[in-house]
mmCIF file of C-alpha atoms in Angstrom:
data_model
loop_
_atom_site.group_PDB
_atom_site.id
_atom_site.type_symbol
_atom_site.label_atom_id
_atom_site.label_comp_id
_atom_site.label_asym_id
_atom_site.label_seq_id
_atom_site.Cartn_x
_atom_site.Cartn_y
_atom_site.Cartn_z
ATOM 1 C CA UNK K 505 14.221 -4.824 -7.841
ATOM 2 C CA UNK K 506 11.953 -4.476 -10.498
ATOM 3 C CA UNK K 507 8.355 -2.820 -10.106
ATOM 4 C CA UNK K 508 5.815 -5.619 -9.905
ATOM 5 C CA UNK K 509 3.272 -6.030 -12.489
ATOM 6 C CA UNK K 510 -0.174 -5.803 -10.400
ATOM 7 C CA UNK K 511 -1.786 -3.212 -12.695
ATOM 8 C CA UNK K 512 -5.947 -4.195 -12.608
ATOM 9 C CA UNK K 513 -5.813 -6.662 -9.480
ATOM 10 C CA UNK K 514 -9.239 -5.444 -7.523
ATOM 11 C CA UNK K 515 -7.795 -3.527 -4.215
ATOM 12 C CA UNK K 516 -10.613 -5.166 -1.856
ATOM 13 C CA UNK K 517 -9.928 -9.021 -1.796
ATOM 14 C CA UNK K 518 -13.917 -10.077 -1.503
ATOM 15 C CA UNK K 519 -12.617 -13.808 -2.329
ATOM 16 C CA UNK K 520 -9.865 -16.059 -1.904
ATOM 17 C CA UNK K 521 -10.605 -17.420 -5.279
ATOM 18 C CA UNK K 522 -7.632 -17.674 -6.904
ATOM 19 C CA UNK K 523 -9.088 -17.978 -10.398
ATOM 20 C CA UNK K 524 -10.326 -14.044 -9.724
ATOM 21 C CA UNK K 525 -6.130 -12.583 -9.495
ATOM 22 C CA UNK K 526 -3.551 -12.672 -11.461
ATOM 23 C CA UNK K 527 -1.519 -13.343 -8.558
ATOM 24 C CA UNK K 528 -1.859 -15.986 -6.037
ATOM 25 C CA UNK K 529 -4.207 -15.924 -3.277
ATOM 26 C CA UNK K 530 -4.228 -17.854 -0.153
ATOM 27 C CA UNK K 531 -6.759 -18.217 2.528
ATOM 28 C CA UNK K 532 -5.610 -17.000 5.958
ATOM 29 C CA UNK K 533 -7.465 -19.995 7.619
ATOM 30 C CA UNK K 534 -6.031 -22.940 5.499
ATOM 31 C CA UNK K 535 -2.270 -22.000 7.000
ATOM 32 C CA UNK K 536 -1.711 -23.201 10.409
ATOM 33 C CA UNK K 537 1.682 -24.260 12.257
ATOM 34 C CA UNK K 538 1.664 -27.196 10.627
ATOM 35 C CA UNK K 539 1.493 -26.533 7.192
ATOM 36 C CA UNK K 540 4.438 -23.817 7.433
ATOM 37 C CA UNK K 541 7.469 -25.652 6.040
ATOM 38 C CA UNK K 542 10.221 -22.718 7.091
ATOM 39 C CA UNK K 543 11.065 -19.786 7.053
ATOM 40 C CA UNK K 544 12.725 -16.923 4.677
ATOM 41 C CA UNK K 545 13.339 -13.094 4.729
ATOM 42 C CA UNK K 546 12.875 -11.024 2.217
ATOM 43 C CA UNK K 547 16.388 -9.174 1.118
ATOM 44 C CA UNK K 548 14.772 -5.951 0.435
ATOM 45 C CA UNK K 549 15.177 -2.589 2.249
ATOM 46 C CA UNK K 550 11.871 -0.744 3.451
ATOM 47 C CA UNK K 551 12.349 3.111 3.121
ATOM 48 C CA UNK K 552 11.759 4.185 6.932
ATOM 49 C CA UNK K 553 11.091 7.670 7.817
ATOM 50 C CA UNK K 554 11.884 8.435 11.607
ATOM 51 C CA UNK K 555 10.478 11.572 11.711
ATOM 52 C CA UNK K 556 6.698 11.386 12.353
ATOM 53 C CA UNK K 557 6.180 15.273 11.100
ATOM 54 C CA UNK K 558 7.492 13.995 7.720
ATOM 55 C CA UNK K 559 5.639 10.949 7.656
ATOM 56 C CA UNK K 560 2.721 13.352 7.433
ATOM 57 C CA UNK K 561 3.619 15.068 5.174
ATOM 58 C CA UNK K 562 4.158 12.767 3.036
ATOM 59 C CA UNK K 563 0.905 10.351 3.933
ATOM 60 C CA UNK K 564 -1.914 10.744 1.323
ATOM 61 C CA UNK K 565 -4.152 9.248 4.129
ATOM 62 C CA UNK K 566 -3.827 9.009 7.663
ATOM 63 C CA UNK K 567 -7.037 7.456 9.485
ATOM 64 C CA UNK K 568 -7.936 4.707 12.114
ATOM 65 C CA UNK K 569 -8.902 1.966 11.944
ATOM 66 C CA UNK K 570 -9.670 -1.432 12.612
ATOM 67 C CA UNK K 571 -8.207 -5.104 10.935
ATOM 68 C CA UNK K 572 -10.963 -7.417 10.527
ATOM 69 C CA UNK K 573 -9.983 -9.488 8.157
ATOM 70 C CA UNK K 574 -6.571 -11.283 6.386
ATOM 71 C CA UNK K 575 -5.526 -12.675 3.250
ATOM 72 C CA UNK K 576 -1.955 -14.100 1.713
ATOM 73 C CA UNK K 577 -0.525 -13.103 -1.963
ATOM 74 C CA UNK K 578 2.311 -14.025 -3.729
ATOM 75 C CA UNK K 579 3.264 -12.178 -6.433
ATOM 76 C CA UNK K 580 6.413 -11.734 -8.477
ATOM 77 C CA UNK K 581 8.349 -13.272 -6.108
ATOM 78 C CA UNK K 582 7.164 -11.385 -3.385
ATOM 79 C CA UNK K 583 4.777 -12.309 -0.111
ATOM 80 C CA UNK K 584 2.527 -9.678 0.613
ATOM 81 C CA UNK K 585 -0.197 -9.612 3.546
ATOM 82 C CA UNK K 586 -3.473 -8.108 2.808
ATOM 83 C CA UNK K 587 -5.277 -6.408 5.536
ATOM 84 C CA UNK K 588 -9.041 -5.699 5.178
ATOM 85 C CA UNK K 589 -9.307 -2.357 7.261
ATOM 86 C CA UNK K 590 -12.724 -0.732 8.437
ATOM 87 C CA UNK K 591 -11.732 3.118 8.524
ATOM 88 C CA UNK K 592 -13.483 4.510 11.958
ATOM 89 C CA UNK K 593 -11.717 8.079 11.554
ATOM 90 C CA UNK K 594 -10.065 10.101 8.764
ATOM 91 C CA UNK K 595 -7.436 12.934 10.105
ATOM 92 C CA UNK K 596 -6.490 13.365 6.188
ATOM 93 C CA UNK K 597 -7.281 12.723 2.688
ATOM 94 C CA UNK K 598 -10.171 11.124 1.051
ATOM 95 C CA UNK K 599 -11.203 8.274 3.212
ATOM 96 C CA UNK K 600 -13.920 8.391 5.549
ATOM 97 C CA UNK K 601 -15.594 6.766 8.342
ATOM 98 C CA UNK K 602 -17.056 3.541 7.491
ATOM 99 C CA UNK K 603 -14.658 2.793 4.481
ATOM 100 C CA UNK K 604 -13.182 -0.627 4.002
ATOM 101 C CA UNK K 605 -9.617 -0.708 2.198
ATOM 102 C CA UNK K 606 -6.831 -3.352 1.503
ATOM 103 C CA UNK K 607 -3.433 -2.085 3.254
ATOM 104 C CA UNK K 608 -0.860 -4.296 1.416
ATOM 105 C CA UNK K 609 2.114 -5.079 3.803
ATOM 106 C CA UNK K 610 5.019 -6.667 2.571
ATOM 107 C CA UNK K 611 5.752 -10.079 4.136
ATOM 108 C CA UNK K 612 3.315 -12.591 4.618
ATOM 109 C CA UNK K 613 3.164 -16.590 3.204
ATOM 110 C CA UNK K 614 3.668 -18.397 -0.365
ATOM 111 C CA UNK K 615 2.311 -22.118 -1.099
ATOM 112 C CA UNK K 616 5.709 -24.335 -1.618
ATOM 113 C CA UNK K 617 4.346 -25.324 -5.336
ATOM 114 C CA UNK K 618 3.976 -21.505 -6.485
ATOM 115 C CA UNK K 619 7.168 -20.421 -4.596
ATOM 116 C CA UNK K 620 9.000 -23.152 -6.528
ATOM 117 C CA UNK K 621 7.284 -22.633 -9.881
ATOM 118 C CA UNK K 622 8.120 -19.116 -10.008
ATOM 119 C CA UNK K 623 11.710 -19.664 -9.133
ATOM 120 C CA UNK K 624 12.541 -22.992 -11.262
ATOM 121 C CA UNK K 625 12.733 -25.281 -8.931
ATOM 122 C CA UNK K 626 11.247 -28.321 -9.586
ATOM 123 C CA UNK K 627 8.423 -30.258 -7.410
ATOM 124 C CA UNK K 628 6.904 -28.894 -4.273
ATOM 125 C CA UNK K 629 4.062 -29.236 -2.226
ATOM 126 C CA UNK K 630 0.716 -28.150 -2.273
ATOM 127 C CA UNK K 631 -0.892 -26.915 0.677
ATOM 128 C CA UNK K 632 2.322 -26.457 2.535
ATOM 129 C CA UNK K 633 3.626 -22.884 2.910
ATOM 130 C CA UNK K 634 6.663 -21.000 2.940
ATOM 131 C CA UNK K 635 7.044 -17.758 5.796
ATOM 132 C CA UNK K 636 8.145 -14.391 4.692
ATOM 133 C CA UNK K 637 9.069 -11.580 6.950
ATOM 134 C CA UNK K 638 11.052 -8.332 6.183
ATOM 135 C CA UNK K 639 12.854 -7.579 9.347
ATOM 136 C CA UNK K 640 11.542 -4.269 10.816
ATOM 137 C CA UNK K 641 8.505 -4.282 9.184
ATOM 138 C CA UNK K 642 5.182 -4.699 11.088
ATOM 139 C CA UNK K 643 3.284 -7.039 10.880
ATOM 140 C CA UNK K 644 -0.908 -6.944 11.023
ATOM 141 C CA UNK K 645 -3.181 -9.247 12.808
ATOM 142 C CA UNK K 646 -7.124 -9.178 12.907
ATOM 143 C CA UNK K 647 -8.934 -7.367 15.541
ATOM 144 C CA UNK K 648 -5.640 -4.643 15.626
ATOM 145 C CA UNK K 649 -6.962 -1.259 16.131
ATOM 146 C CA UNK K 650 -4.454 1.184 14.617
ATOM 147 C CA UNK K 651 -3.755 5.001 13.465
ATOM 148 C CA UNK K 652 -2.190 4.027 9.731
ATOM 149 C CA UNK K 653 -0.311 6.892 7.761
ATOM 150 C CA UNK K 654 -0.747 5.609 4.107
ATOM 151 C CA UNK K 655 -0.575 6.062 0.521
ATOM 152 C CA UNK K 656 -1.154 4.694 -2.768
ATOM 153 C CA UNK K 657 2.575 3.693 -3.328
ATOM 154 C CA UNK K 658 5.916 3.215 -2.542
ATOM 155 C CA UNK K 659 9.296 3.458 -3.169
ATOM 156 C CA UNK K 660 9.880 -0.173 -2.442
ATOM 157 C CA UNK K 661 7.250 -1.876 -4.318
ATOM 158 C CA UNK K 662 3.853 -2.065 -6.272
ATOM 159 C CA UNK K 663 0.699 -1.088 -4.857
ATOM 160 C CA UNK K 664 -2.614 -2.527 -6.367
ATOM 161 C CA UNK K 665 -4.662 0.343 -7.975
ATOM 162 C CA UNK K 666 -7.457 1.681 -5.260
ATOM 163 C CA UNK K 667 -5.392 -0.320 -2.118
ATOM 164 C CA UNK K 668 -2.765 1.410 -0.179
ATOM 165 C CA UNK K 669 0.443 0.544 1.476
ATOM 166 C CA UNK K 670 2.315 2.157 4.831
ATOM 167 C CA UNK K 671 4.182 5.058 4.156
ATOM 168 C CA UNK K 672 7.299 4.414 6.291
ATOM 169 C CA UNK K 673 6.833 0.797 7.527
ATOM 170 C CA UNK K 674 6.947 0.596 10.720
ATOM 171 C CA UNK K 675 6.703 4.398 12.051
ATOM 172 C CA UNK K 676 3.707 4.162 9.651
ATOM 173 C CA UNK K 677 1.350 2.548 12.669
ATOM 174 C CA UNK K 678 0.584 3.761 16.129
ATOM 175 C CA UNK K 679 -1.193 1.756 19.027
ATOM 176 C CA UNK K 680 -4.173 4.044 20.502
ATOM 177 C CA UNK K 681 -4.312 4.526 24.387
ATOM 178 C CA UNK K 682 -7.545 3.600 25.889
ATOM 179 C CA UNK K 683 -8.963 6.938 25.622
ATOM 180 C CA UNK K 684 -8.090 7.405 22.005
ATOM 181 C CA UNK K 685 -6.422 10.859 23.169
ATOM 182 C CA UNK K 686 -3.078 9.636 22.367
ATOM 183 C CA UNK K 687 -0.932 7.089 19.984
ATOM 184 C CA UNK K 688 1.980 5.245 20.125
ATOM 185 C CA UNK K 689 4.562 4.074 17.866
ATOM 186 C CA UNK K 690 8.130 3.582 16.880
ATOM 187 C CA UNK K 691 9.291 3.963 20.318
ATOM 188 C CA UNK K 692 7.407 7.423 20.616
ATOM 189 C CA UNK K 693 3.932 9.116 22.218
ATOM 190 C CA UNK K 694 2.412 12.036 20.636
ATOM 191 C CA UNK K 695 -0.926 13.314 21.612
ATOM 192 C CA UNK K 696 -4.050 13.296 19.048
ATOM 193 C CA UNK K 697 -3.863 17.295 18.583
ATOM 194 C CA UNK K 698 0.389 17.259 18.274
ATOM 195 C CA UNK K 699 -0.583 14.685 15.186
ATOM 196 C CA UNK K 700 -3.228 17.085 14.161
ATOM 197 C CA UNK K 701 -0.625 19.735 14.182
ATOM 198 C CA UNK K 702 2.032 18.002 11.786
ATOM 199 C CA UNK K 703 -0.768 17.575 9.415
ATOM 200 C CA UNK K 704 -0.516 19.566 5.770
#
């Protein structure tokens, strides 16, 4: 698949003005069970890395935070699902506390009319929506407070300049425990200092 062209599309969605992106941008709040039309999968594999110690390693960022908002894009073809995150803690790289970033995950919703437009198909309607999920891969919802390993790109597709993307979908995001003393994820719990520890 080819790499998609989102060079210069602003990494924290403000507006769900369309006009703004070159891509297509949908308001979370104007799709609703009945404007979903069906479903599809995306047939694309997401490079997954078992191994949390390499994970790390190869995470440019690896913080908590918090989803507090959601937007749809469709772009290329592809559905992607923009989280807003508030960053509350940074174990590496450059973000810090009180940071807001867009984590693009793939999978997400695209309006009938653009779906069809961009694959030759003729008619469609507006305001009615297509599903997309990528079996395996995670998928956010607001008010989901998370430990994300992330970077800038990825070996399966574009990345936005200044907005990040999982590292190894889903062993990428860990649940806290009520303490915040431990996380879990991918089927596995690992204590805040053994993350520490696989941290370069």
């Amino acid at each position: 698949m080819a790499a998609l062209e989102l060079a210069g599309v602003e990494a924290v969605v403000v507006s769900h003005d369309k006009s703004m992106f070159p891509q297509f941008i949908y308001n979370a709040n104007a799709i609703n069970s009945s404007s979903v039309i069906g479903e599809k999968e995306h047939e694309m594999s997401i490079h997954n890395i078992a191994d949390i110690k390499e994970t790390a390693e190869k995470s440019q960022n690896i913080v908590r935070g918090k989803i507090t908002g959601l937007c749809y894009t469709f772009s290329d073809g592809i559905a992607y699902t923009v989280a807003e995150v508030h960053v509350s803690d940074s174990l590496k790289g450059s973000l810090m506390p009180e940071d807001i970033i867009s984590l693009y995950y793939v999978g997400g919703f695209a309006e009938v009319q653009d779906y069809n437009e961009f694959y030759g198909i003729s008619g469609g309607e507006q305001n009615k929506y297509y599903k997309f999920t990528v079996p395996g891969y995670p998928a956010p919802e607001i008010g989901q407070d998370r430990l994300f390993f992330l970077s800038a790109s990825s070996e399966d597709f574009a990345v936005p300049e200044g907005g990040f993307c999982l590292t190894s979908g889903q062993s990428s995001v860990f649940s806290p425990s009520d303490d915040g003393e431990s996380f879990t994820g991918n089927g596995e719990t690992y204590s805040l200092d053994e993350i520490k520890k696989f941290i370069k």
